[in-house]
Coordinates of C-alpha atoms and ligand atoms in Angstrom, one line a residue:
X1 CA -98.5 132.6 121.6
X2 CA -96.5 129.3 121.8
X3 CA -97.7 126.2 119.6
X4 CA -98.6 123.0 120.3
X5 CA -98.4 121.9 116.6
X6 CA -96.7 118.4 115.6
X7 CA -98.0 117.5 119.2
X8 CA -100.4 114.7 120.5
X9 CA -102.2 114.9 123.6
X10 CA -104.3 112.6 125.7
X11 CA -106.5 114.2 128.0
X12 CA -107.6 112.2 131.1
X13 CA -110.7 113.0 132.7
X14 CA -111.7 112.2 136.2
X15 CA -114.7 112.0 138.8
X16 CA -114.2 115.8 139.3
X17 CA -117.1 118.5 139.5
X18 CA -113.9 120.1 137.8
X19 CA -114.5 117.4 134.5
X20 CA -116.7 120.4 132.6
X21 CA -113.8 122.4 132.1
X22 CA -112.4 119.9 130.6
X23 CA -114.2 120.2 127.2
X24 CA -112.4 123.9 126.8
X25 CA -108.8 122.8 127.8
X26 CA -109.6 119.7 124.6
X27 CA -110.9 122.7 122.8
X28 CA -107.7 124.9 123.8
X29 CA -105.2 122.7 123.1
X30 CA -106.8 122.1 119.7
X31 CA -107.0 126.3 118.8
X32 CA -103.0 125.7 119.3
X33 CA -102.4 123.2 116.7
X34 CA -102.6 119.8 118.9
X35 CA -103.6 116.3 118.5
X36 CA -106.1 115.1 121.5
X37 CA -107.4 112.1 122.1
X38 CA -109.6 111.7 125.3
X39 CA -109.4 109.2 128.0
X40 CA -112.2 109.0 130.7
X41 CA -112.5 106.9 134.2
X42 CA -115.4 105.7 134.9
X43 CA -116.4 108.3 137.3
X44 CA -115.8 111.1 135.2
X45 CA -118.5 110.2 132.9
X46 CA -121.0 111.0 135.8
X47 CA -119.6 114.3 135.7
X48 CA -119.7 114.8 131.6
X49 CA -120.7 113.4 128.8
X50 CA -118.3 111.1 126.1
X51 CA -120.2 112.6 123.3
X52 CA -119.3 116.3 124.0
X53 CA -116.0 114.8 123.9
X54 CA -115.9 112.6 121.1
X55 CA -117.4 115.2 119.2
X56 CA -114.7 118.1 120.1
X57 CA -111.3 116.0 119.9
X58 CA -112.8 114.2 116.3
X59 CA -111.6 110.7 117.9
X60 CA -113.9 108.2 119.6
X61 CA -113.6 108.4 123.5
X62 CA -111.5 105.7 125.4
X63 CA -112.8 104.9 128.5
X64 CA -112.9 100.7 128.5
X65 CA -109.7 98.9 129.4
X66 CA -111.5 95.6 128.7
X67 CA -113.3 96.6 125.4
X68 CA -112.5 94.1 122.5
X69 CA -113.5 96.3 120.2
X70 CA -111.6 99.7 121.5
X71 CA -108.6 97.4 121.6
X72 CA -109.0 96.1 118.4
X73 CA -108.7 100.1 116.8
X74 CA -105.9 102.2 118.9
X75 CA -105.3 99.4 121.9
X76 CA -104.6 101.1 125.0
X77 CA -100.4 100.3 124.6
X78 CA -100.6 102.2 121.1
X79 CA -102.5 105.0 122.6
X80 CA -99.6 105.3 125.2
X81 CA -97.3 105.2 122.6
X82 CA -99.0 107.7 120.7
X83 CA -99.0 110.7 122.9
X84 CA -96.6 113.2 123.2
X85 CA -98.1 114.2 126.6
X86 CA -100.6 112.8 129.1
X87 CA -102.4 115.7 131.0
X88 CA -104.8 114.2 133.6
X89 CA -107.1 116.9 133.9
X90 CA -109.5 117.1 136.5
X91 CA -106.8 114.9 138.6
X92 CA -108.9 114.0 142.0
X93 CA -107.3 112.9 145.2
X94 CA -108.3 109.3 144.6
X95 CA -106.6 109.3 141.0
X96 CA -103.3 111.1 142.2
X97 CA -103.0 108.1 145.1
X98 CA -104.0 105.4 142.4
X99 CA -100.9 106.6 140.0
X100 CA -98.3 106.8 143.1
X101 CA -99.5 102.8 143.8
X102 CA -99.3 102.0 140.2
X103 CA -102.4 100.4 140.1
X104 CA -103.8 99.4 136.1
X105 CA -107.3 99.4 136.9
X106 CA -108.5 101.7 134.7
X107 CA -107.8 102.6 131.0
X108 CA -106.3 106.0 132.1
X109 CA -104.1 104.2 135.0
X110 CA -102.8 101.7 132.3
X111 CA -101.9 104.6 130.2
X112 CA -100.4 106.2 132.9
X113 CA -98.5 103.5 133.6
X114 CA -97.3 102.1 129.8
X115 CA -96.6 105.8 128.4
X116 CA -92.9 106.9 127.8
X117 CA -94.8 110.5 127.1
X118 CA -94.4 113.3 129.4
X119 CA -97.2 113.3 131.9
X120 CA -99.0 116.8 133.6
X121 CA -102.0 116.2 136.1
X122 CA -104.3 119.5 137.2
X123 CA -105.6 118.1 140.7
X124 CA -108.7 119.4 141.7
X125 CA -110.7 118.7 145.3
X126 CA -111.9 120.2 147.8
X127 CA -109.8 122.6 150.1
X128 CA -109.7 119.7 152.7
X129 CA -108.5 116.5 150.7
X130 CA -105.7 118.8 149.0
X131 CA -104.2 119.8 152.7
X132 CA -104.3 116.2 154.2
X133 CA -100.8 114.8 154.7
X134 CA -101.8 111.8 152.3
X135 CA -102.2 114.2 149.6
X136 CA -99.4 116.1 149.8
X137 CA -96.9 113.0 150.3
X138 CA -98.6 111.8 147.0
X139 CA -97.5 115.1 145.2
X140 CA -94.1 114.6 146.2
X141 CA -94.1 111.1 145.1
X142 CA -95.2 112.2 141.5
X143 CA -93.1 115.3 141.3
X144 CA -90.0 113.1 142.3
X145 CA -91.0 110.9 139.4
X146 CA -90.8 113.6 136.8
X147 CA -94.6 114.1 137.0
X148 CA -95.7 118.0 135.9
X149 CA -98.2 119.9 138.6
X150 CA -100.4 122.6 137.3
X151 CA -101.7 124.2 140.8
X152 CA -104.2 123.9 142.2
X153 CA -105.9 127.4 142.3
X154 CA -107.5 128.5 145.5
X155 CA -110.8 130.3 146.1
X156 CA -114.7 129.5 146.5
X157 CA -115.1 125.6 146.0
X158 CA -117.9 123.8 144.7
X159 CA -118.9 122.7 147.5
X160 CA -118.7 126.0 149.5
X161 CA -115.6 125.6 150.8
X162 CA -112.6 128.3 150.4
X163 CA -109.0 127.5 149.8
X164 CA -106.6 125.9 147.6
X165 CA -108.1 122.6 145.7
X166 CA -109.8 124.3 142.8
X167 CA -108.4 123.2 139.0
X168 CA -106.9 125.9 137.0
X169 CA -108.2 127.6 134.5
X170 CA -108.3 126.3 131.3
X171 CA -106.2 128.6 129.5
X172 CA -103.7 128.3 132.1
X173 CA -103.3 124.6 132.0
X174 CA -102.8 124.8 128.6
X175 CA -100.0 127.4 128.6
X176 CA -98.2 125.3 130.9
X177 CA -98.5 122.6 128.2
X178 CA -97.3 124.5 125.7
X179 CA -94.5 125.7 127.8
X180 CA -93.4 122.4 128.3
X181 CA -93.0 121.9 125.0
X182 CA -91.6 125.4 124.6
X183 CA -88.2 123.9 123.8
X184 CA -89.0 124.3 119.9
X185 CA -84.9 125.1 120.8
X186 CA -84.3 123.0 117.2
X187 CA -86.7 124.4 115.5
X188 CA -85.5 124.1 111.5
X189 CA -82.6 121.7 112.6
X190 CA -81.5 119.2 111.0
X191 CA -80.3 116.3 113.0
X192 CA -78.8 113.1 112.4
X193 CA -78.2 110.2 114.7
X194 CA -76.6 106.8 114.5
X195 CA -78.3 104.3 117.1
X196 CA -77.9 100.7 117.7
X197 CA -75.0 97.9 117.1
X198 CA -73.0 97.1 113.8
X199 CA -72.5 93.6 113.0
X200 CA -69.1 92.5 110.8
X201 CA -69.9 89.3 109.2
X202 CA -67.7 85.9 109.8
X203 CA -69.8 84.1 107.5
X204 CA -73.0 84.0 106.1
X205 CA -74.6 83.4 109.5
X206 CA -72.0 84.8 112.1
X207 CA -71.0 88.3 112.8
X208 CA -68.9 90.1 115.5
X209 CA -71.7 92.3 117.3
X210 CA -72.5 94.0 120.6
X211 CA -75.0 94.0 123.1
X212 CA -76.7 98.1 122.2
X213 CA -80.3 98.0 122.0
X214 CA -80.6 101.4 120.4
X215 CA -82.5 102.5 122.8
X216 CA -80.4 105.5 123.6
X217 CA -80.5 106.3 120.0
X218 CA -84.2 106.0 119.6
X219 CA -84.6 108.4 122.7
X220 CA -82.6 110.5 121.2
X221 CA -84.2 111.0 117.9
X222 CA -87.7 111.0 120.0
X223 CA -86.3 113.9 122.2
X224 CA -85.0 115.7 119.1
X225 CA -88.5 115.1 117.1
X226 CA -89.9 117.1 120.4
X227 CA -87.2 120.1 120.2
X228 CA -88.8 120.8 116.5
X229 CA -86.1 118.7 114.8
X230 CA -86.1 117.1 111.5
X231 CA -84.2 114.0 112.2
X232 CA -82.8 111.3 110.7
X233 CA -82.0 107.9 112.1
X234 CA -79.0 105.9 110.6
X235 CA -80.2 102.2 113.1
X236 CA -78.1 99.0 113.2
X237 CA -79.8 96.0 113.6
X238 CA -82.8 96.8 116.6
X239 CA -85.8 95.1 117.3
X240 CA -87.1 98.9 118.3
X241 CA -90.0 100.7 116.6
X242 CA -89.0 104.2 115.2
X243 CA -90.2 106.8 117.0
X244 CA -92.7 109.1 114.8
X245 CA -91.7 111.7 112.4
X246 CA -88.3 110.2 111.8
X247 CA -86.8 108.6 109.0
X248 CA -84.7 105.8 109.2
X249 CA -82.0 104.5 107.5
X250 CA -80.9 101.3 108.3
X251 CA -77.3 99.9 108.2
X252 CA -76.0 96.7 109.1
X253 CA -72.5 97.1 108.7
X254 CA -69.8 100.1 110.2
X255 CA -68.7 100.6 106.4
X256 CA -72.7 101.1 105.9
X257 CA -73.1 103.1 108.7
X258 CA -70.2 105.1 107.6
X259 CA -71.2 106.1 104.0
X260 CA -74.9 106.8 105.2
X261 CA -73.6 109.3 108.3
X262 CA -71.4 111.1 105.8
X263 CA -74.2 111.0 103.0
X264 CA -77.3 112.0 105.8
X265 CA -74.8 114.9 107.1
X266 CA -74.4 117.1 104.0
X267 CA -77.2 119.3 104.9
X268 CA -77.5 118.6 108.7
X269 CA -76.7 121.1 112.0
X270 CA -76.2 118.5 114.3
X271 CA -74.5 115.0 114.3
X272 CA -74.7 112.8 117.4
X273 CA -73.0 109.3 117.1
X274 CA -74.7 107.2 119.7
X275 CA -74.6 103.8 117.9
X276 CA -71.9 101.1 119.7
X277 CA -69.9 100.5 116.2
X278 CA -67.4 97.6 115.9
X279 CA -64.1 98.7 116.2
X280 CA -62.9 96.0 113.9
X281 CA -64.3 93.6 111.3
X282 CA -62.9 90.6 110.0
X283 CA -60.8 91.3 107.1
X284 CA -62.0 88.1 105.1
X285 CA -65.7 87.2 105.4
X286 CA -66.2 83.5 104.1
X287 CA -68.8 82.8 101.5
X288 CA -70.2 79.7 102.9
X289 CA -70.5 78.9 106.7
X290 CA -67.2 77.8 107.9
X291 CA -67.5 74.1 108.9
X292 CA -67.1 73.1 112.8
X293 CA -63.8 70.7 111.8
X294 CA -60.4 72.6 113.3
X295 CA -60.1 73.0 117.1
X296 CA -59.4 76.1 117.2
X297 CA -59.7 79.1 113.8
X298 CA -57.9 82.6 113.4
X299 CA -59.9 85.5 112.5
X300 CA -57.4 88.4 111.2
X301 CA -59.2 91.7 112.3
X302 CA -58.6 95.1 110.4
X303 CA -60.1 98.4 111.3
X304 CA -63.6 100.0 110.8
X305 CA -63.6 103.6 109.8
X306 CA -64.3 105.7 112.7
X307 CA -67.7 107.4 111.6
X308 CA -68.1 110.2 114.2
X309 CA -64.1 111.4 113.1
X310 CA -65.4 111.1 109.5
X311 CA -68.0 113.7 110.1
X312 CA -66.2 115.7 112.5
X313 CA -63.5 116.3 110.0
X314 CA -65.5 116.6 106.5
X315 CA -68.3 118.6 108.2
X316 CA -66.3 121.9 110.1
X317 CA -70.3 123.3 110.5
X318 CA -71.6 120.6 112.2
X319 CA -72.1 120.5 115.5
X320 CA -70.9 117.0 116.2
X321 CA -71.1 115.2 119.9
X322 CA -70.1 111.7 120.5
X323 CA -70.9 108.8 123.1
X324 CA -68.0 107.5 125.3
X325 CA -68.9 103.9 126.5
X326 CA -66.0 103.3 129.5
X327 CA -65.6 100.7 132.0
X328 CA -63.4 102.9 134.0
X329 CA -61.7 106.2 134.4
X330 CA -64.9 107.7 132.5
X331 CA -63.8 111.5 132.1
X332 CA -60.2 110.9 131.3
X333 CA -61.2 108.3 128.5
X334 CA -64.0 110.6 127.5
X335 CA -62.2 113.8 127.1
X336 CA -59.1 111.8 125.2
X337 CA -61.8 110.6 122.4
X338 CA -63.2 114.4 122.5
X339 CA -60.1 115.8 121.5
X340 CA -58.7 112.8 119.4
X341 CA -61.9 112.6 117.4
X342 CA -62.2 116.3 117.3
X343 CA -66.2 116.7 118.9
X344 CA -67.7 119.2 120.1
X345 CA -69.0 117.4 123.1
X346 CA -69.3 113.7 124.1
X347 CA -71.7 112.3 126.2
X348 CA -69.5 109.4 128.7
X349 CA -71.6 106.4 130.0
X350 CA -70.4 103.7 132.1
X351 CA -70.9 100.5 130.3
X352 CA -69.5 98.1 133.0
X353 CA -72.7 98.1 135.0
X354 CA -75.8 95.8 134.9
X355 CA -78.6 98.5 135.6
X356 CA -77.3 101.3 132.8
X357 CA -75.4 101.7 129.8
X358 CA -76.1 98.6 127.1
X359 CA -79.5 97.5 127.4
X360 CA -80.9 99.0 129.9
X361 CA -83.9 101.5 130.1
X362 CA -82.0 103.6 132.1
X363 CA -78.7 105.9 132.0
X364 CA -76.2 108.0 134.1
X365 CA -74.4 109.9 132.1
X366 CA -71.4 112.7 132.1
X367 CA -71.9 115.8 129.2
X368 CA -68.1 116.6 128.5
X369 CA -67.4 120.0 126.8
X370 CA -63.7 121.6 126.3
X371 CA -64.2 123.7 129.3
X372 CA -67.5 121.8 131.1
X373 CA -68.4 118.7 132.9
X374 CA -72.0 118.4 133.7
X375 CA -73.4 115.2 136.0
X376 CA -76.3 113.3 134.8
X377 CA -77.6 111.2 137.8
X378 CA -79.5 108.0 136.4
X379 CA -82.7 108.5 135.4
X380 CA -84.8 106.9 131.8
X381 CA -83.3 107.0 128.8
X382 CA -85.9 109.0 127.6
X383 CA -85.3 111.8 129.8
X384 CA -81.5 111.6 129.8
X385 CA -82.0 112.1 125.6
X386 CA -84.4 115.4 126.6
X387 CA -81.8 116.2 128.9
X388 CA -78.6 115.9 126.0
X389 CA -80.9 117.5 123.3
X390 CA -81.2 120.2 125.7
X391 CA -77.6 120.8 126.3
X392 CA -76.9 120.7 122.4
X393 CA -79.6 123.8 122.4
X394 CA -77.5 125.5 124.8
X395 CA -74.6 125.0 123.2
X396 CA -75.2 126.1 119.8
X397 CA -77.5 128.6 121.2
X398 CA -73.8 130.4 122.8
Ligands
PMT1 O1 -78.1 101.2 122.5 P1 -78.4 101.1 124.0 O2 -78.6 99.7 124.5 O3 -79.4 102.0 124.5 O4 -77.0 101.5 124.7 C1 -76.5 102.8 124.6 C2 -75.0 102.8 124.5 C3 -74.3 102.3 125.7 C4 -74.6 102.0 123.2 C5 -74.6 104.3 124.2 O5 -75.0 105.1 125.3 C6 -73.2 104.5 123.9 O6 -72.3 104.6 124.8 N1 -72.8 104.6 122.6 C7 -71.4 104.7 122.1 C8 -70.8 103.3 122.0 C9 -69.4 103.3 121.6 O7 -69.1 102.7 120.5 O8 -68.6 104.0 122.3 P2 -67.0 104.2 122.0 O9 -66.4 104.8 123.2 O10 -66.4 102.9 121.6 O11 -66.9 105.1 120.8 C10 -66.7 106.5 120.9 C11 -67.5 107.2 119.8 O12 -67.0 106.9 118.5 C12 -69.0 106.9 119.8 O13 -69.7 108.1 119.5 C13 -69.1 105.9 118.6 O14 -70.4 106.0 118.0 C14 -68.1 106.5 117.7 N2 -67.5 105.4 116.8 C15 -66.8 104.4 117.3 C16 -66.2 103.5 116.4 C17 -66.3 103.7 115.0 N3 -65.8 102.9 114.1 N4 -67.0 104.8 114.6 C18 -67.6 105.6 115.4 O15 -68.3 106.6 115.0

């Protein structure tokens, strides 16, 4: 039987007749090692009560978007955070159109809204709500947006009805979650990732930096954490907060950077240098802020040492990809730094644009091998990093 251990789960319950069976899926998910937290609508608490709840998942209930005092513990932003998945289970037809508008005006809407986790609804109604054209065009809408559907069953509905509508069984909902976890594909790895910019210091105040956010990185290591991983972080300078279950080592510098990669790798599987390192530093760094008197000042340049090389070529086991940030002719550029830095594979993103690469929240992407090239279309960062860690399984797996 798959596990769900390491894993954190919010349940979301809504105004379903289906909301009883939601007690055994929290009571499920538990016998498989999980986490859960509950979140209710308002509705659903007509259906059962918080305490049952509260009293299974060992956590208050959250039901209040505008509670002081619930905000004040876990706010509803940290519970967002906190899950690994959001399974919306009884999902009713009213809840399901709610999430395609976006609307935040529930606790469990604003959660749906602010979590990166992955999200699962089980819809449940009856026969005649499930088959209206409104419905199904809001099924579509969620499956394009990544959203997981368990069923709907069909059979005898509550309210006498027969045909498809009725929730899943709770142990079937629950091996779906599993199975979406079911990657466990790095289990006992060790993986280590560098993230974010360097910064080469001028002076005491000025340094030669970048614009990376580290939010690939920090997707990455999230995405690895959810494989089974044990990973490691070596983070330039980000204003991001580590995802759980990682440790991080911070580095401000390439020549940092560089002795903690080579010191992190001696007992890792996988190496994946996604940090935007400065090529050069200056080769003199003043000791006190260089005064504003010449019109114009020379700053020699030498090279940084080229980290992901460093690894490649002191590490033979490791399976070692890189990041290619291009502005044009991706593949060709991307291939050359493949070979030249010895990698396994590289991962090419175009830089040049506004609404991927540096900064951004999403990515498009290119997975280069020696004898592959795979096409990832944009989507989030945080599935693009799902999507990488799951072509490093494949290919260590061969
Ligand atoms: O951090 P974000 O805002 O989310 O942005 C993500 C990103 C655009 C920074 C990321 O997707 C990315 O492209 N990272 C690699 C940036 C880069 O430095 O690319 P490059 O083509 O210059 O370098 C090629 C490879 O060599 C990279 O794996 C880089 O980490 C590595 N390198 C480069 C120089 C150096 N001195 N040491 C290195 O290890």
């Amino acid at each position: 039987m798959s596990t769900l251990s390491n894993k954190r789960i919010i349940v979301g319950i809504t105004g379903g007749i289906a909301a009883y069976k939601s007690a055994e899926i929290v009571r499920r998910l538990q016998d498989r090692g999980a986490e859960v937290q509950v979140v209710m609508t308002p509705s659903a608490e007509e259906f059962i009560r918080p305490l049952t709840l509260q009293a299974l998942s060992g956590y208050p209930v959250h039901a209040d978007l505008l509670d002081p005092e619930a905000e004040a513990g876990m706010g509803h932003i940290e519970l967002a955070r906190w899950a690994d998945l959001l399974l919306i289970a009884p999902a009713t037809a009213d809840f399901v159109a709610s999430m395609v508008h976006g609307r935040g005006n529930s606790l469990l809407n604003a959660i749906y809204l602010a979590t990166p986790a992955r999200i699962a609804v089980a819809p449940a109604m009856n026969q005649g709500m499930w088959s209206h054209p409104a419905t199904s065009d809001n099924m579509q809408t969620l499956k394009q947006r990544q959203v997981m559907i368990f069923g709907p069953d069909s059979g005898i509905q509550a309210c006498g009805d027969i045909g498809e509508g009725r929730m899943q069984q709770p142990d079937t909902i629950v091996d779906q979650v599993a199975n979406c976890f079911e990657t466990g594909q790095l289990s006992g790895k060790k993986v280590v990732i560098t993230a974010g910019p360097t910064r080469e210091a001028i002076d005491p105040v000025r340094y030669i930096s970048n614009h990376s956010s580290g939010k690939m990185g920090y997707s990455l290591a999230a995405a690895a954490v959810e494989a089974g991983a044990q990973v490691t972080i070596i983070s330039g300078p980000v204003s991001l907060t580590p995802p759980d279950r990682c440790t991080v080592i911070p580095a401000v510098s390439a020549a940092e950077m560089h002795n903690a990669a080579l010191a992190a790798c001696v007992d890792a599987d996988i190496f994946i240098a996604s940090a935007a390192v400065a090529d050069y530093r200056p080769v003199n760094v003043a000791e006190q802020k260089i005064k504003k008197s010449a019109d114009s000042i020379e700053l020699k340049l030498e090279k940084n040492p080229d980290i992901v090389s460093a690894v490649a070529e002191n590490f033979s086991d490791l399976f070692v990809v890189g990041f290619a940030a291009e502005t044009q002719d991706i593949e060709t550029y991307a291939r050359d730094k493949l070979v030249r830095k010895k990698l396994d594979a590289i991962v090419a993103n175009d830089v040049s644009r506004t609404d991927v690469g540096f900064n951004s929240d999403d990515n498009e992407a290119w997975w280069i091998t020696a004898d592959s090239c795979q096409a990832f279309s944009k989507r989030s960062k945080t599935q693009l990093a799902r999507d990488i860690i799951d072509a490093i399984s494949k290919q260590i797996a061969r």
